[in-house]
PDB file of C-alpha atoms in Angstrom:
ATOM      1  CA  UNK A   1     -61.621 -20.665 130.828  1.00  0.00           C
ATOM      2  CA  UNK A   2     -64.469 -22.313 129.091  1.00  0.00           C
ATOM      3  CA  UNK A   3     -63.621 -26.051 128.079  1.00  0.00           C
ATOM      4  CA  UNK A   4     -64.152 -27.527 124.775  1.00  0.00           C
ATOM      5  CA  UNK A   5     -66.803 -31.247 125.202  1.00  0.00           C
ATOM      6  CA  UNK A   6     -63.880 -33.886 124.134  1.00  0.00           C
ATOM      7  CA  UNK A   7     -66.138 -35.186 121.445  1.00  0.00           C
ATOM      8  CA  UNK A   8     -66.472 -31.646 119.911  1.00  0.00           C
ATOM      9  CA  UNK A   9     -62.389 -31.003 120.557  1.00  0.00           C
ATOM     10  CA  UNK A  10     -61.460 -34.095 118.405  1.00  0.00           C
ATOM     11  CA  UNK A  11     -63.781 -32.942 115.495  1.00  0.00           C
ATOM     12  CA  UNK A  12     -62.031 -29.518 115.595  1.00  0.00           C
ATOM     13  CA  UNK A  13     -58.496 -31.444 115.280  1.00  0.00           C
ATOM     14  CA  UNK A  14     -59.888 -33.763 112.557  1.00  0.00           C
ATOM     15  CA  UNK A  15     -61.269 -30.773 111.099  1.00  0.00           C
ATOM     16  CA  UNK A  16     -58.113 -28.766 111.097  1.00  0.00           C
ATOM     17  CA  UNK A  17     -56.005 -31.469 110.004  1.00  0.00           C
ATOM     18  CA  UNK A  18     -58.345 -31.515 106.956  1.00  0.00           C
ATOM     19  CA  UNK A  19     -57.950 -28.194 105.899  1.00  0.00           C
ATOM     20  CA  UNK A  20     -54.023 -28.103 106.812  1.00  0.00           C
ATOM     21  CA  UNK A  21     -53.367 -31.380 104.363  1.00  0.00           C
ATOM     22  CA  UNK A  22     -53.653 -31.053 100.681  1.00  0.00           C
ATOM     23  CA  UNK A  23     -56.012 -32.986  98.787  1.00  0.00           C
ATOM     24  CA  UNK A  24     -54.341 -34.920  96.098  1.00  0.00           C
ATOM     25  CA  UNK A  25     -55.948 -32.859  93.662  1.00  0.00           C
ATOM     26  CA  UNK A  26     -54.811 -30.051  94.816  1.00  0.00           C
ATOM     27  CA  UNK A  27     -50.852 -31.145  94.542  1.00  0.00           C
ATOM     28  CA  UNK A  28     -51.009 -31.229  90.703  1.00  0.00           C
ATOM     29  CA  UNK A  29     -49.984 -33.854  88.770  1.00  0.00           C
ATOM     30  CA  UNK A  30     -46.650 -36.018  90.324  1.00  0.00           C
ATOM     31  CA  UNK A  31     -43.123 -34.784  88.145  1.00  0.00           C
ATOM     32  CA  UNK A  32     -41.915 -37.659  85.764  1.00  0.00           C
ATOM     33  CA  UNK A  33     -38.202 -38.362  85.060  1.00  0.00           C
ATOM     34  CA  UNK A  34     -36.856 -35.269  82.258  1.00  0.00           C
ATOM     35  CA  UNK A  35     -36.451 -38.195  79.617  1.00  0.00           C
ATOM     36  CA  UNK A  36     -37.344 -41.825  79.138  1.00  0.00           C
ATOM     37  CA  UNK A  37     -34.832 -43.912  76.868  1.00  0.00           C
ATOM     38  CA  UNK A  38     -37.491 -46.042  75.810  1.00  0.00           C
ATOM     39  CA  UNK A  39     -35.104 -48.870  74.644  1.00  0.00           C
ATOM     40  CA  UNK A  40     -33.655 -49.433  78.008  1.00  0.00           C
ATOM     41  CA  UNK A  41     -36.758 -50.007  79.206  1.00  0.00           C
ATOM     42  CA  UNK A  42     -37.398 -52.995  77.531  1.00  0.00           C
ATOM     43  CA  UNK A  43     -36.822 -56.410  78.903  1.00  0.00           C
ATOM     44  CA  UNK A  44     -37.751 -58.149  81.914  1.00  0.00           C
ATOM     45  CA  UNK A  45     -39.226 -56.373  85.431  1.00  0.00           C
ATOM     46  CA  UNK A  46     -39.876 -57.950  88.874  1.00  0.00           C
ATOM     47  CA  UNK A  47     -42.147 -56.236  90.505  1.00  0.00           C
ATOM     48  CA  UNK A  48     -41.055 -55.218  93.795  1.00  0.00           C
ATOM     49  CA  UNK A  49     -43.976 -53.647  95.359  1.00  0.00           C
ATOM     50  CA  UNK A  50     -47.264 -51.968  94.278  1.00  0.00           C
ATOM     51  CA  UNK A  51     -50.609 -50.261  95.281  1.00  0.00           C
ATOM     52  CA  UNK A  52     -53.287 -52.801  95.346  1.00  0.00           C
ATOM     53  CA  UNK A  53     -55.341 -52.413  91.910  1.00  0.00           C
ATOM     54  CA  UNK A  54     -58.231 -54.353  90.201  1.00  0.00           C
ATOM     55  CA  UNK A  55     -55.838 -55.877  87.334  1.00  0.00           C
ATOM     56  CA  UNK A  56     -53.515 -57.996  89.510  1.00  0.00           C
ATOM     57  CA  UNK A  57     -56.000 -58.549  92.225  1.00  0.00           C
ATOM     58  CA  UNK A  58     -55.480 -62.832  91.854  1.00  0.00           C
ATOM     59  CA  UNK A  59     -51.691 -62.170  91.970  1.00  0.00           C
ATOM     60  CA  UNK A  60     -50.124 -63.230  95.207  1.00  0.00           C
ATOM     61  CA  UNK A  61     -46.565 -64.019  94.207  1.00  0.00           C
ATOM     62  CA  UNK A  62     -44.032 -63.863  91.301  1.00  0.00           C
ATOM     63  CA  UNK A  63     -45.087 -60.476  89.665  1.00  0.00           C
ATOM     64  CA  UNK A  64     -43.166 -60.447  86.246  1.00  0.00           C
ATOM     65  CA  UNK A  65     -43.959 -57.999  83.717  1.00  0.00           C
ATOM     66  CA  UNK A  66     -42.306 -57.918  80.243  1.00  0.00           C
ATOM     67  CA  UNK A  67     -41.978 -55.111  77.777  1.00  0.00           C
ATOM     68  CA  UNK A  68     -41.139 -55.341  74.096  1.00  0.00           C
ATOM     69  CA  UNK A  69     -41.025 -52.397  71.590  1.00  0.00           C
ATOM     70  CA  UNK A  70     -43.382 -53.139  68.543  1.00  0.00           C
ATOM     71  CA  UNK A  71     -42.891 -49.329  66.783  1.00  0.00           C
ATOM     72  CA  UNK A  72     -41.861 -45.817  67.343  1.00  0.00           C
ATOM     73  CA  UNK A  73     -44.880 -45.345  70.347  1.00  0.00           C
ATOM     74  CA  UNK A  74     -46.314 -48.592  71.319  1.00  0.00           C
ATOM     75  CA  UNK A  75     -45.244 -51.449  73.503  1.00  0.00           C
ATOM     76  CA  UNK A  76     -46.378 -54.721  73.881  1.00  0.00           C
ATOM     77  CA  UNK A  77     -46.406 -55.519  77.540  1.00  0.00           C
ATOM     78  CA  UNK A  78     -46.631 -58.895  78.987  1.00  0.00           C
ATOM     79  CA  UNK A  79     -47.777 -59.628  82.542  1.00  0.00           C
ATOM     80  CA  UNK A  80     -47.401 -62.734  84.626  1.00  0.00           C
ATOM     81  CA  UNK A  81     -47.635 -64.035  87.736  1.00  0.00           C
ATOM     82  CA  UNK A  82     -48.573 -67.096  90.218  1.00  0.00           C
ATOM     83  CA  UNK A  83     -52.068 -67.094  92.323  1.00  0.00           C
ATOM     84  CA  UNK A  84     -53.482 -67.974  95.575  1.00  0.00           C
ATOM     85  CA  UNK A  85     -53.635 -71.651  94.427  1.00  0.00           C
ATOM     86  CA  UNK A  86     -50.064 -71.599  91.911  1.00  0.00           C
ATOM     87  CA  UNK A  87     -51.421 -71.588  89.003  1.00  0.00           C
ATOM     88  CA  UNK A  88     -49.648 -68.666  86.012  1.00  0.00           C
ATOM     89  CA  UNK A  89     -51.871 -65.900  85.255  1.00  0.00           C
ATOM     90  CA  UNK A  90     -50.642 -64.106  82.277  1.00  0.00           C
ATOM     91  CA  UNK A  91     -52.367 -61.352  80.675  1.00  0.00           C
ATOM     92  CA  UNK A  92     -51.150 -59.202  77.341  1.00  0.00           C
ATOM     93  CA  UNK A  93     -51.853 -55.669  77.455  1.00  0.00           C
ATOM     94  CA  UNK A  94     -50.146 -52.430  75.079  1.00  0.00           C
ATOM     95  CA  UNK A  95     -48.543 -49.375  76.131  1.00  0.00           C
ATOM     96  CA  UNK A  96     -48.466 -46.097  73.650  1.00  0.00           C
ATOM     97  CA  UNK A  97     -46.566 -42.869  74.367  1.00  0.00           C
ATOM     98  CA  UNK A  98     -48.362 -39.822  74.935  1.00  0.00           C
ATOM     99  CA  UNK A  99     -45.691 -37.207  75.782  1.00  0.00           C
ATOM    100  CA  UNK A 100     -43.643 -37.345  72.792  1.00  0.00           C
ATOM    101  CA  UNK A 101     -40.984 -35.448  74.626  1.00  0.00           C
ATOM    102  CA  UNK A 102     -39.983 -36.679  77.824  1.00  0.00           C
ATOM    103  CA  UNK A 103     -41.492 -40.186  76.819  1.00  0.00           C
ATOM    104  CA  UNK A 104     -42.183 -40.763  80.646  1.00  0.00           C
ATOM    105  CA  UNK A 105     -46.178 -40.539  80.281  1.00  0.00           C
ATOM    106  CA  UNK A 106     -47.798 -43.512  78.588  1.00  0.00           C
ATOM    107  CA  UNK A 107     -51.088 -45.402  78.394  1.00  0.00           C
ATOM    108  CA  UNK A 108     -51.920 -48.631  78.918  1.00  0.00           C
ATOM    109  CA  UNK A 109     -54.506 -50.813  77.791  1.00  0.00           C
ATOM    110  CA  UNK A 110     -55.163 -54.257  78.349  1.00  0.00           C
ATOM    111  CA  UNK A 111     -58.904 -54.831  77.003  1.00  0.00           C
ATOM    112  CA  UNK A 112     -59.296 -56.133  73.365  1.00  0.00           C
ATOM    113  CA  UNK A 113     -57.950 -54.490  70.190  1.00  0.00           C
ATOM    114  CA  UNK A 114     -61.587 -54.222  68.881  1.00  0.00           C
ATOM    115  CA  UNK A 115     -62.313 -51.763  71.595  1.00  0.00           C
ATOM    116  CA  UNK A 116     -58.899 -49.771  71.891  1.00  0.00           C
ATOM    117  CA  UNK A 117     -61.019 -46.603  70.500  1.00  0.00           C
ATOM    118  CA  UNK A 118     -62.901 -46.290  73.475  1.00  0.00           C
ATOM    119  CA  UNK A 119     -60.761 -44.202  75.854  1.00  0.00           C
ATOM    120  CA  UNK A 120     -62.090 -45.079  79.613  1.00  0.00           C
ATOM    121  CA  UNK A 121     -60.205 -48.567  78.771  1.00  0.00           C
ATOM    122  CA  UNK A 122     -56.733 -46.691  78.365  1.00  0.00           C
ATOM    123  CA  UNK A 123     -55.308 -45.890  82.216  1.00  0.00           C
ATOM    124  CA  UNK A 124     -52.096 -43.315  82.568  1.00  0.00           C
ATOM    125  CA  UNK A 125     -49.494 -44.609  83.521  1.00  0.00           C
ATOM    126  CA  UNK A 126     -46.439 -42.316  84.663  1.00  0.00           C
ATOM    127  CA  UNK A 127     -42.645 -43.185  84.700  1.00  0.00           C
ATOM    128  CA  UNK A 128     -42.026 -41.261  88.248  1.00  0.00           C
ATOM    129  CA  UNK A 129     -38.611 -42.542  88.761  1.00  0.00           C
ATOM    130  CA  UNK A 130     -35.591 -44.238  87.312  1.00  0.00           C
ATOM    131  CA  UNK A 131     -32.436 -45.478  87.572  1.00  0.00           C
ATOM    132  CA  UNK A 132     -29.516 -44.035  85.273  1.00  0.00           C
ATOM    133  CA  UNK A 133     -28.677 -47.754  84.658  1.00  0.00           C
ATOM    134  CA  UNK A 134     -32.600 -48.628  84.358  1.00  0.00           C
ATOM    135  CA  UNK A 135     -32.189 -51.296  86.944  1.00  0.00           C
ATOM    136  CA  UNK A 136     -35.004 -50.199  88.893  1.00  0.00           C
ATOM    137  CA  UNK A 137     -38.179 -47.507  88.119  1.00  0.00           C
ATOM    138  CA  UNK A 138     -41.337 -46.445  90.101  1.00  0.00           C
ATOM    139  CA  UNK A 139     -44.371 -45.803  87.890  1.00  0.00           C
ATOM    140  CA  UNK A 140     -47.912 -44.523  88.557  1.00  0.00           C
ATOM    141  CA  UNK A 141     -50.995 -42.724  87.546  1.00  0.00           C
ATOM    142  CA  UNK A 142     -51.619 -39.219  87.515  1.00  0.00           C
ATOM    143  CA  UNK A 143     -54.933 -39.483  89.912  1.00  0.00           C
ATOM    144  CA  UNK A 144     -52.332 -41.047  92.713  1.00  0.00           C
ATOM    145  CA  UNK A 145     -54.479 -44.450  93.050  1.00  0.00           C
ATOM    146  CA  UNK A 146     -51.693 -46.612  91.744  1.00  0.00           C
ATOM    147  CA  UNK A 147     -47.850 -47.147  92.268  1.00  0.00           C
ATOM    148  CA  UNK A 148     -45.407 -49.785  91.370  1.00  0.00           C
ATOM    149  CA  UNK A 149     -41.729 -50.252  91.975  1.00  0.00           C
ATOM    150  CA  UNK A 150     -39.775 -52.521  89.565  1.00  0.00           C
ATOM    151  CA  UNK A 151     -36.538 -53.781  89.306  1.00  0.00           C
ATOM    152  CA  UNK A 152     -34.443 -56.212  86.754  1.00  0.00           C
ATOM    153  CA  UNK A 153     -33.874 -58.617  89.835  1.00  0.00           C
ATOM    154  CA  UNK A 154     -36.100 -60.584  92.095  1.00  0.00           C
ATOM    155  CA  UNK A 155     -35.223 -58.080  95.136  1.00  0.00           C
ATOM    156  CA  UNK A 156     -34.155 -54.578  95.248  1.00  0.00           C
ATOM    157  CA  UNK A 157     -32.003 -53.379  98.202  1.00  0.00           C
ATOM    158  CA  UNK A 158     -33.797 -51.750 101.568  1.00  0.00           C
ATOM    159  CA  UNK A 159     -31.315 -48.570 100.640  1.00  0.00           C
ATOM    160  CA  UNK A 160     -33.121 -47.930  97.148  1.00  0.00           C
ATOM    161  CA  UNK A 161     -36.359 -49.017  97.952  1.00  0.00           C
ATOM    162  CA  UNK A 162     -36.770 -46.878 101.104  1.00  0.00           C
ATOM    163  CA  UNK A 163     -35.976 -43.622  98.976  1.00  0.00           C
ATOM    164  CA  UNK A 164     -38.095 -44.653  96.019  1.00  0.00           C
ATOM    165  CA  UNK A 165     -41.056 -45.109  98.782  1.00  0.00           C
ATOM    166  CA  UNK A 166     -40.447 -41.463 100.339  1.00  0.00           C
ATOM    167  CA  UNK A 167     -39.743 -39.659  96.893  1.00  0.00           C
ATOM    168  CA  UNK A 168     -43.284 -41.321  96.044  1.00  0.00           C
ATOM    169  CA  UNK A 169     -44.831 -39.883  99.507  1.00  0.00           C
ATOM    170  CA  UNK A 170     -42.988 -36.592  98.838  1.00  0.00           C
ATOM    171  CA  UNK A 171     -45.253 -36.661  95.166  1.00  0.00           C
ATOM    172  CA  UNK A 172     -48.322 -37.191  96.965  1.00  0.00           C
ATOM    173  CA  UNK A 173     -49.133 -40.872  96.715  1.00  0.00           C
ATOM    174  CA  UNK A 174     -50.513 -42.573 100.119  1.00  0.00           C
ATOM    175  CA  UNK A 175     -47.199 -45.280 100.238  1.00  0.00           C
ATOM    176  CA  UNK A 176     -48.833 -46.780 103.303  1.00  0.00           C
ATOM    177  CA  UNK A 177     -51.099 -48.944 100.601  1.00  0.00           C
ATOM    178  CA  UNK A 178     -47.310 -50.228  98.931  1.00  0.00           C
ATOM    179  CA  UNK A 179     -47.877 -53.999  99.485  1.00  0.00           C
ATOM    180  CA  UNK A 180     -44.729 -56.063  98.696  1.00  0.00           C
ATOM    181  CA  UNK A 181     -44.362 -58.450  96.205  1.00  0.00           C
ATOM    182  CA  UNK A 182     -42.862 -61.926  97.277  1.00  0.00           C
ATOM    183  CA  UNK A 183     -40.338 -63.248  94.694  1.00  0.00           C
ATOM    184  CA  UNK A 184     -39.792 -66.904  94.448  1.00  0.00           C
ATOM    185  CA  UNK A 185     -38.556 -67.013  91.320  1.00  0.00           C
ATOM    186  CA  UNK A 186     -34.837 -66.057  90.239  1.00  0.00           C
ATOM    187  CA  UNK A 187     -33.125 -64.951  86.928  1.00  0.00           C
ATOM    188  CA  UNK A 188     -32.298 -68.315  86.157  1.00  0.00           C
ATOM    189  CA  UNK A 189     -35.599 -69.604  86.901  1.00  0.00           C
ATOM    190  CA  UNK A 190     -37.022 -71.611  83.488  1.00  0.00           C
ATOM    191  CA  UNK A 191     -40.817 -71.488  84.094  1.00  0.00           C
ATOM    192  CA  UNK A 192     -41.569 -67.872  84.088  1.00  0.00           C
ATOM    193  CA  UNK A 193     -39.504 -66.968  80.805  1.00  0.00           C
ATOM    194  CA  UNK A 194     -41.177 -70.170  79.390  1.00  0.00           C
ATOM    195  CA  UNK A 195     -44.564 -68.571  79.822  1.00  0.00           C
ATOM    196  CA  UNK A 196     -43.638 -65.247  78.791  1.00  0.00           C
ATOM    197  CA  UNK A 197     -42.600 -66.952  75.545  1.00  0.00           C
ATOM    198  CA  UNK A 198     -45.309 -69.014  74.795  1.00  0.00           C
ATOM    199  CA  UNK A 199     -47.943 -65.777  74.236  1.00  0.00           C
ATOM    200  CA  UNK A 200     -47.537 -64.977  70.541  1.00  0.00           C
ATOM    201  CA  UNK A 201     -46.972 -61.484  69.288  1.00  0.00           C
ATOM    202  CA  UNK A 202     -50.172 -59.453  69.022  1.00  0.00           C
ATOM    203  CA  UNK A 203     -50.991 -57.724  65.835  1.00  0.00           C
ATOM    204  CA  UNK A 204     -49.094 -54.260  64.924  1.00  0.00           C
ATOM    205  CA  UNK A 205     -51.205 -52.322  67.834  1.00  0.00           C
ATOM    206  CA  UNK A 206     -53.240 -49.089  66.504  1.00  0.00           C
ATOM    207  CA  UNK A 207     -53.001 -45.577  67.895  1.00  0.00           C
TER     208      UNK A 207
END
């Protein structure tokens, strides 16, 4: 029996477990939740966990992101968090509703009002996963390059979290790039509501 050169044998695998594993883009796009009660989405999210991403790339700790309803489709969205050094980063972005009716596909856009008609500045993003009490969701874009798992506390139990990870794996997204977000703040914790706060309410955003 003629033998395969080892070299050549482990291209053949690699090659085979190419073809034998679905691209991303050849999954589809990942299934939202059936329906989105916007309202109950409002409020206060830690952020749990989350696909490294260009946006939050000097946030190390303390991931809060706040969401506030400004009409029937948009959102005002407030992120902050602490850096390598402890200093709050906060930045103010906008959220608008694109699937009028499952309400679980949005954009977001956190570049200037000025240039919210270009449409490269507006990113997907996808509510994947929810709780019926909306203490916890998993969101994400379309393309599978970015995931985040929220929850209304600073930690979310190993129970929960383990299934969000694997229903998120199960949709196509690479979880091994989840990195999790340490939480030093609590509920009760002044400072971070305190800079929440003290941004001021954008203008009425356009659509």
């Amino acid at each position: 029996m003629m033998r395969m050169p080892v070299p050549q044998l482990i291209f053949a695998l690699a090659a085979g477990l190419a073809l034998a594993t679905p691209a991303a883009g050849d999954l589809g796009d990942p299934a939202t939740i059936a329906h989105a009660d916007v309202d109950r989405f409002m409020g206060r999210w830690y952020e749990i966990a989350r696909m490294p991403n260009r946006r939050e790339s000097n946030c190390v700790r303390d991931v809060v992101a706040t969401y506030e309803r400004r009409n029937a489709s948009a959102i005002r969205i407030v992120n902050v968090c602490r850096t390598a050094d402890g200093e709050l980063e906060r930045v103010q972005g906008v959220a608008r509703i694109r699937d009028g009716d499952s309400k679980a596909k949005l954009e977001l856009r956190y570049a200037p009002l000025a240039l919210a008609w270009l449409p490269f500045l507006w990113d997907d993003w996808w509510i994947l996963e929810a709780a019926p009490e909306y203490t916890y969701m998993m969101t994400g874009d379309p393309s599978r390059r970015s995931l985040w798992i929220y929850a209304r506390t600073p930690a979310l139990d190993e129970a929960t979290y383990g299934t969000l990870v694997a229903h998120a794996a199960a949709q196509g997204y690479d979880t091994s790039r989840l990195v999790r977000t340490p939480q030093t703040v609590t509920q009760t914790t002044p400072e971070m509501p305190r800079a929440v706060q003290s941004l001021q309410p954008s203008p009425e955003p356009r659509q």
